[in-house]
Amino acid sequence: MILPSLTGDQVKYLIDMLDCVRDKAIVALFVESGLRLSELSNIQPKDINWDSMTVQVIGKGRKEALAPFGRVSEGFLKVWLDNANYKTNIWGINQQGIKTMLRRLSEKTGILCNPHTFRRTFACLLRKAGVDTMTIKDLGRWESLEMVQRYTRSVNFRDSLKFYKALLT
């Protein structure tokens, strides 16, 4: 079974449909970093390294790891953190609050919005950009290549063909 992932345009649309900078930062960070809900919901200001554009997280099995993020997340995060009033994490809401926000976004847009969809999107967008599965495994903090392959099943021959170069010239 092929589980859904989103296109870059769908992600941009979702972000555009959000009114709150915090929520924009959450969606952008999910997609640009492949974070799990538990990882994202526990981020503290000290966990963000602006120079390397990474977030230190506690992943599965209580393992410390780094997750990358891009310029879109950086922009929203900086705006949010400059104005945020948080106590438990940088978001000021817990995992249930994040899930509720995503459910409302899904209802508003008709696009499936949940942490697993965003994690699959992270993997599929990287794969469609030509990133090899071993690198995706490391960036997404997966334990095995099999999990990356499961997450990227929606990437097809046409997606891969654009990276083909004739072997004989």
PDB file of C-alpha atoms in Angstrom:
ATOM      1  CA  MET A   1       0.000   0.000   0.000  1.00  0.00           C
ATOM      2  CA  ILE A   2       1.303   3.438  -0.954  1.00  0.00           C
ATOM      3  CA  LEU A   3       0.735   5.952   1.807  1.00  0.00           C
ATOM      4  CA  PRO A   4       0.211   9.597   0.848  1.00  0.00           C
ATOM      5  CA  SER A   5       2.835  12.298   0.766  1.00  0.00           C
ATOM      6  CA  LEU A   6       2.427  15.888  -0.337  1.00  0.00           C
ATOM      7  CA  THR A   7       3.958  17.919  -3.127  1.00  0.00           C
ATOM      8  CA  GLY A   8       5.943  21.049  -2.444  1.00  0.00           C
ATOM      9  CA  ASP A   9       3.056  23.106  -3.827  1.00  0.00           C
ATOM     10  CA  GLN A  10       0.604  21.443  -1.438  1.00  0.00           C
ATOM     11  CA  VAL A  11       2.869  22.227   1.501  1.00  0.00           C
ATOM     12  CA  LYS A  12       3.137  25.873   0.408  1.00  0.00           C
ATOM     13  CA  TYR A  13      -0.653  26.015   0.119  1.00  0.00           C
ATOM     14  CA  LEU A  14      -1.077  24.589   3.621  1.00  0.00           C
ATOM     15  CA  ILE A  15       1.340  27.141   5.045  1.00  0.00           C
ATOM     16  CA  ASP A  16      -0.478  29.950   3.203  1.00  0.00           C
ATOM     17  CA  MET A  17      -3.784  28.794   4.699  1.00  0.00           C
ATOM     18  CA  LEU A  18      -2.485  29.201   8.258  1.00  0.00           C
ATOM     19  CA  ASP A  19      -2.941  32.514  10.066  1.00  0.00           C
ATOM     20  CA  CYS A  20      -0.576  31.942  12.988  1.00  0.00           C
ATOM     21  CA  VAL A  21       3.201  32.187  12.528  1.00  0.00           C
ATOM     22  CA  ARG A  22       3.634  29.440  15.128  1.00  0.00           C
ATOM     23  CA  ASP A  23       1.513  27.054  13.064  1.00  0.00           C
ATOM     24  CA  LYS A  24       3.372  27.982   9.872  1.00  0.00           C
ATOM     25  CA  ALA A  25       6.654  27.226  11.672  1.00  0.00           C
ATOM     26  CA  ILE A  26       5.318  23.867  12.867  1.00  0.00           C
ATOM     27  CA  VAL A  27       4.246  22.718   9.388  1.00  0.00           C
ATOM     28  CA  ALA A  28       7.431  24.011   7.746  1.00  0.00           C
ATOM     29  CA  LEU A  29       9.607  22.338  10.362  1.00  0.00           C
ATOM     30  CA  PHE A  30       7.745  19.028  10.071  1.00  0.00           C
ATOM     31  CA  VAL A  31       8.339  18.985   6.300  1.00  0.00           C
ATOM     32  CA  GLU A  32      11.873  20.394   6.203  1.00  0.00           C
ATOM     33  CA  SER A  33      13.193  18.231   9.045  1.00  0.00           C
ATOM     34  CA  GLY A  34      11.123  15.045   9.031  1.00  0.00           C
ATOM     35  CA  LEU A  35      10.573  15.429  12.763  1.00  0.00           C
ATOM     36  CA  ARG A  36       8.320  13.054  14.641  1.00  0.00           C
ATOM     37  CA  LEU A  37       5.551  14.630  16.727  1.00  0.00           C
ATOM     38  CA  SER A  38       7.328  13.833  20.002  1.00  0.00           C
ATOM     39  CA  GLU A  39      10.561  15.382  18.708  1.00  0.00           C
ATOM     40  CA  LEU A  40       8.910  18.564  17.484  1.00  0.00           C
ATOM     41  CA  SER A  41       6.731  19.041  20.551  1.00  0.00           C
ATOM     42  CA  ASN A  42       9.693  18.991  22.949  1.00  0.00           C
ATOM     43  CA  ILE A  43      11.911  21.600  21.259  1.00  0.00           C
ATOM     44  CA  GLN A  44      13.427  24.192  23.608  1.00  0.00           C
ATOM     45  CA  PRO A  45      15.229  27.367  22.451  1.00  0.00           C
ATOM     46  CA  LYS A  46      18.592  25.867  23.481  1.00  0.00           C
ATOM     47  CA  ASP A  47      17.999  22.962  21.060  1.00  0.00           C
ATOM     48  CA  ILE A  48      18.158  25.170  17.967  1.00  0.00           C
ATOM     49  CA  ASN A  49      21.550  25.742  16.346  1.00  0.00           C
ATOM     50  CA  TRP A  50      21.056  28.636  13.951  1.00  0.00           C
ATOM     51  CA  ASP A  51      24.575  28.333  12.472  1.00  0.00           C
ATOM     52  CA  SER A  52      24.195  24.709  11.369  1.00  0.00           C
ATOM     53  CA  MET A  53      20.413  25.009  10.914  1.00  0.00           C
ATOM     54  CA  THR A  54      19.774  21.932  13.024  1.00  0.00           C
ATOM     55  CA  VAL A  55      17.616  21.065  16.010  1.00  0.00           C
ATOM     56  CA  GLN A  56      18.827  18.694  18.695  1.00  0.00           C
ATOM     57  CA  VAL A  57      16.083  16.214  19.502  1.00  0.00           C
ATOM     58  CA  ILE A  58      15.489  13.146  21.597  1.00  0.00           C
ATOM     59  CA  GLY A  59      14.297  10.549  19.104  1.00  0.00           C
ATOM     60  CA  LYS A  60      13.067   6.990  19.308  1.00  0.00           C
ATOM     61  CA  GLY A  61      14.727   4.963  22.002  1.00  0.00           C
ATOM     62  CA  ARG A  62      15.657   8.167  23.861  1.00  0.00           C
ATOM     63  CA  LYS A  63      18.530   8.712  21.408  1.00  0.00           C
ATOM     64  CA  GLU A  64      19.883  12.215  20.925  1.00  0.00           C
ATOM     65  CA  ALA A  65      20.018  13.265  17.307  1.00  0.00           C
ATOM     66  CA  LEU A  66      20.151  16.303  15.053  1.00  0.00           C
ATOM     67  CA  ALA A  67      17.444  17.239  12.581  1.00  0.00           C
ATOM     68  CA  PRO A  68      18.118  19.723   9.778  1.00  0.00           C
ATOM     69  CA  PHE A  69      15.825  22.563   8.810  1.00  0.00           C
ATOM     70  CA  GLY A  70      15.708  24.969   5.900  1.00  0.00           C
ATOM     71  CA  ARG A  71      15.252  28.668   5.241  1.00  0.00           C
ATOM     72  CA  VAL A  72      11.445  28.573   5.321  1.00  0.00           C
ATOM     73  CA  SER A  73      11.441  27.062   8.814  1.00  0.00           C
ATOM     74  CA  GLU A  74      14.207  29.430   9.897  1.00  0.00           C
ATOM     75  CA  GLY A  75      12.185  32.476   8.877  1.00  0.00           C
ATOM     76  CA  PHE A  76       9.008  31.401  10.642  1.00  0.00           C
ATOM     77  CA  LEU A  77      10.907  30.190  13.726  1.00  0.00           C
ATOM     78  CA  LYS A  78      12.750  33.475  14.158  1.00  0.00           C
ATOM     79  CA  VAL A  79       9.555  35.515  13.873  1.00  0.00           C
ATOM     80  CA  TRP A  80       7.745  33.178  16.268  1.00  0.00           C
ATOM     81  CA  LEU A  81      10.529  33.060  18.860  1.00  0.00           C
ATOM     82  CA  ASP A  82      10.930  36.854  18.828  1.00  0.00           C
ATOM     83  CA  ASN A  83       7.298  37.216  19.915  1.00  0.00           C
ATOM     84  CA  ALA A  84       6.500  33.930  21.665  1.00  0.00           C
ATOM     85  CA  ASN A  85       5.421  33.502  25.255  1.00  0.00           C
ATOM     86  CA  TYR A  86       6.105  29.856  26.022  1.00  0.00           C
ATOM     87  CA  LYS A  87       6.732  27.841  29.160  1.00  0.00           C
ATOM     88  CA  THR A  88       6.975  24.129  28.366  1.00  0.00           C
ATOM     89  CA  ASN A  89       8.357  24.160  24.816  1.00  0.00           C
ATOM     90  CA  ILE A  90       8.843  26.777  22.105  1.00  0.00           C
ATOM     91  CA  TRP A  91       5.293  26.283  20.836  1.00  0.00           C
ATOM     92  CA  GLY A  92       3.298  26.871  24.010  1.00  0.00           C
ATOM     93  CA  ILE A  93       1.132  23.851  23.162  1.00  0.00           C
ATOM     94  CA  ASN A  94       1.562  20.124  23.691  1.00  0.00           C
ATOM     95  CA  GLN A  95       1.324  17.192  21.266  1.00  0.00           C
ATOM     96  CA  GLN A  96      -2.463  17.171  21.463  1.00  0.00           C
ATOM     97  CA  GLY A  97      -2.570  20.881  20.628  1.00  0.00           C
ATOM     98  CA  ILE A  98      -0.375  20.301  17.579  1.00  0.00           C
ATOM     99  CA  LYS A  99      -2.601  17.422  16.437  1.00  0.00           C
ATOM    100  CA  THR A 100      -5.694  19.589  16.904  1.00  0.00           C
ATOM    101  CA  MET A 101      -4.168  22.389  14.834  1.00  0.00           C
ATOM    102  CA  LEU A 102      -3.302  19.909  12.066  1.00  0.00           C
ATOM    103  CA  ARG A 103      -6.795  18.347  12.149  1.00  0.00           C
ATOM    104  CA  ARG A 104      -8.351  21.796  11.734  1.00  0.00           C
ATOM    105  CA  LEU A 105      -5.979  22.581   8.866  1.00  0.00           C
ATOM    106  CA  SER A 106      -6.924  19.292   7.212  1.00  0.00           C
ATOM    107  CA  GLU A 107     -10.637  20.077   7.573  1.00  0.00           C
ATOM    108  CA  LYS A 108     -10.101  23.576   6.166  1.00  0.00           C
ATOM    109  CA  THR A 109      -8.071  22.460   3.134  1.00  0.00           C
ATOM    110  CA  GLY A 110      -9.192  18.902   2.437  1.00  0.00           C
ATOM    111  CA  ILE A 111      -5.516  17.822   2.510  1.00  0.00           C
ATOM    112  CA  LEU A 112      -4.400  15.123   4.934  1.00  0.00           C
ATOM    113  CA  CYS A 113      -2.321  16.865   7.595  1.00  0.00           C
ATOM    114  CA  ASN A 114      -0.670  14.767  10.246  1.00  0.00           C
ATOM    115  CA  PRO A 115       2.898  14.249  11.465  1.00  0.00           C
ATOM    116  CA  HIS A 116       3.305  10.978   9.545  1.00  0.00           C
ATOM    117  CA  THR A 117       2.160  12.542   6.275  1.00  0.00           C
ATOM    118  CA  PHE A 118       4.697  15.327   6.780  1.00  0.00           C
ATOM    119  CA  ARG A 119       7.430  12.804   7.613  1.00  0.00           C
ATOM    120  CA  ARG A 120       6.640  10.866   4.418  1.00  0.00           C
ATOM    121  CA  THR A 121       6.633  14.166   2.525  1.00  0.00           C
ATOM    122  CA  PHE A 122      10.099  14.965   3.894  1.00  0.00           C
ATOM    123  CA  ALA A 123      11.413  11.622   2.633  1.00  0.00           C
ATOM    124  CA  CYS A 124       9.628  11.749  -0.733  1.00  0.00           C
ATOM    125  CA  LEU A 125      10.634  15.330  -1.543  1.00  0.00           C
ATOM    126  CA  LEU A 126      14.261  14.469  -0.803  1.00  0.00           C
ATOM    127  CA  ARG A 127      14.030  11.310  -2.937  1.00  0.00           C
ATOM    128  CA  LYS A 128      12.400  13.222  -5.800  1.00  0.00           C
ATOM    129  CA  ALA A 129      15.273  15.728  -5.552  1.00  0.00           C
ATOM    130  CA  GLY A 130      17.706  12.869  -6.174  1.00  0.00           C
ATOM    131  CA  VAL A 131      18.902  12.294  -2.610  1.00  0.00           C
ATOM    132  CA  ASP A 132      19.901   8.664  -2.032  1.00  0.00           C
ATOM    133  CA  THR A 133      18.036   6.535   0.485  1.00  0.00           C
ATOM    134  CA  MET A 134      21.030   6.141   2.820  1.00  0.00           C
ATOM    135  CA  THR A 135      21.303   9.916   3.171  1.00  0.00           C
ATOM    136  CA  ILE A 136      17.525  10.206   3.701  1.00  0.00           C
ATOM    137  CA  LYS A 137      17.808   7.512   6.392  1.00  0.00           C
ATOM    138  CA  ASP A 138      20.461   9.526   8.209  1.00  0.00           C
ATOM    139  CA  LEU A 139      18.708  12.889   7.825  1.00  0.00           C
ATOM    140  CA  GLY A 140      15.379  11.460   8.973  1.00  0.00           C
ATOM    141  CA  ARG A 141      16.867   9.445  11.828  1.00  0.00           C
ATOM    142  CA  TRP A 142      15.384   6.156  10.596  1.00  0.00           C
ATOM    143  CA  GLU A 143      16.822   2.903  11.910  1.00  0.00           C
ATOM    144  CA  SER A 144      16.713   1.046   8.594  1.00  0.00           C
ATOM    145  CA  LEU A 145      16.686   1.536   4.850  1.00  0.00           C
ATOM    146  CA  GLU A 146      13.530  -0.559   4.716  1.00  0.00           C
ATOM    147  CA  MET A 147      11.651   2.170   6.595  1.00  0.00           C
ATOM    148  CA  VAL A 148      12.875   4.805   4.137  1.00  0.00           C
ATOM    149  CA  GLN A 149      11.765   2.606   1.261  1.00  0.00           C
ATOM    150  CA  ARG A 150       8.352   2.208   2.891  1.00  0.00           C
ATOM    151  CA  TYR A 151       8.047   5.970   3.337  1.00  0.00           C
ATOM    152  CA  THR A 152       9.120   6.717  -0.245  1.00  0.00           C
ATOM    153  CA  ARG A 153       6.968   4.160  -2.097  1.00  0.00           C
ATOM    154  CA  SER A 154       5.111   6.955  -3.864  1.00  0.00           C
ATOM    155  CA  VAL A 155       8.313   7.952  -5.702  1.00  0.00           C
ATOM    156  CA  ASN A 156       8.024   6.288  -9.082  1.00  0.00           C
ATOM    157  CA  PHE A 157      10.035   5.597 -12.225  1.00  0.00           C
ATOM    158  CA  ARG A 158       9.197   8.976 -13.798  1.00  0.00           C
ATOM    159  CA  ASP A 159      10.430  10.760 -10.675  1.00  0.00           C
ATOM    160  CA  SER A 160      13.702   8.844 -10.844  1.00  0.00           C
ATOM    161  CA  LEU A 161      14.116   9.092 -14.624  1.00  0.00           C
ATOM    162  CA  LYS A 162      14.989  12.791 -14.483  1.00  0.00           C
ATOM    163  CA  PHE A 163      18.266  11.825 -12.757  1.00  0.00           C
ATOM    164  CA  TYR A 164      19.247   9.270 -15.370  1.00  0.00           C
ATOM    165  CA  LYS A 165      22.262  10.064 -17.512  1.00  0.00           C
ATOM    166  CA  ALA A 166      23.165   7.974 -20.515  1.00  0.00           C
ATOM    167  CA  LEU A 167      25.949   5.588 -19.617  1.00  0.00           C
ATOM    168  CA  LEU A 168      27.516   5.473 -23.056  1.00  0.00           C
ATOM    169  CA  THR A 169      28.176   8.567 -25.099  1.00  0.00           C
TER     170      THR A 169
END
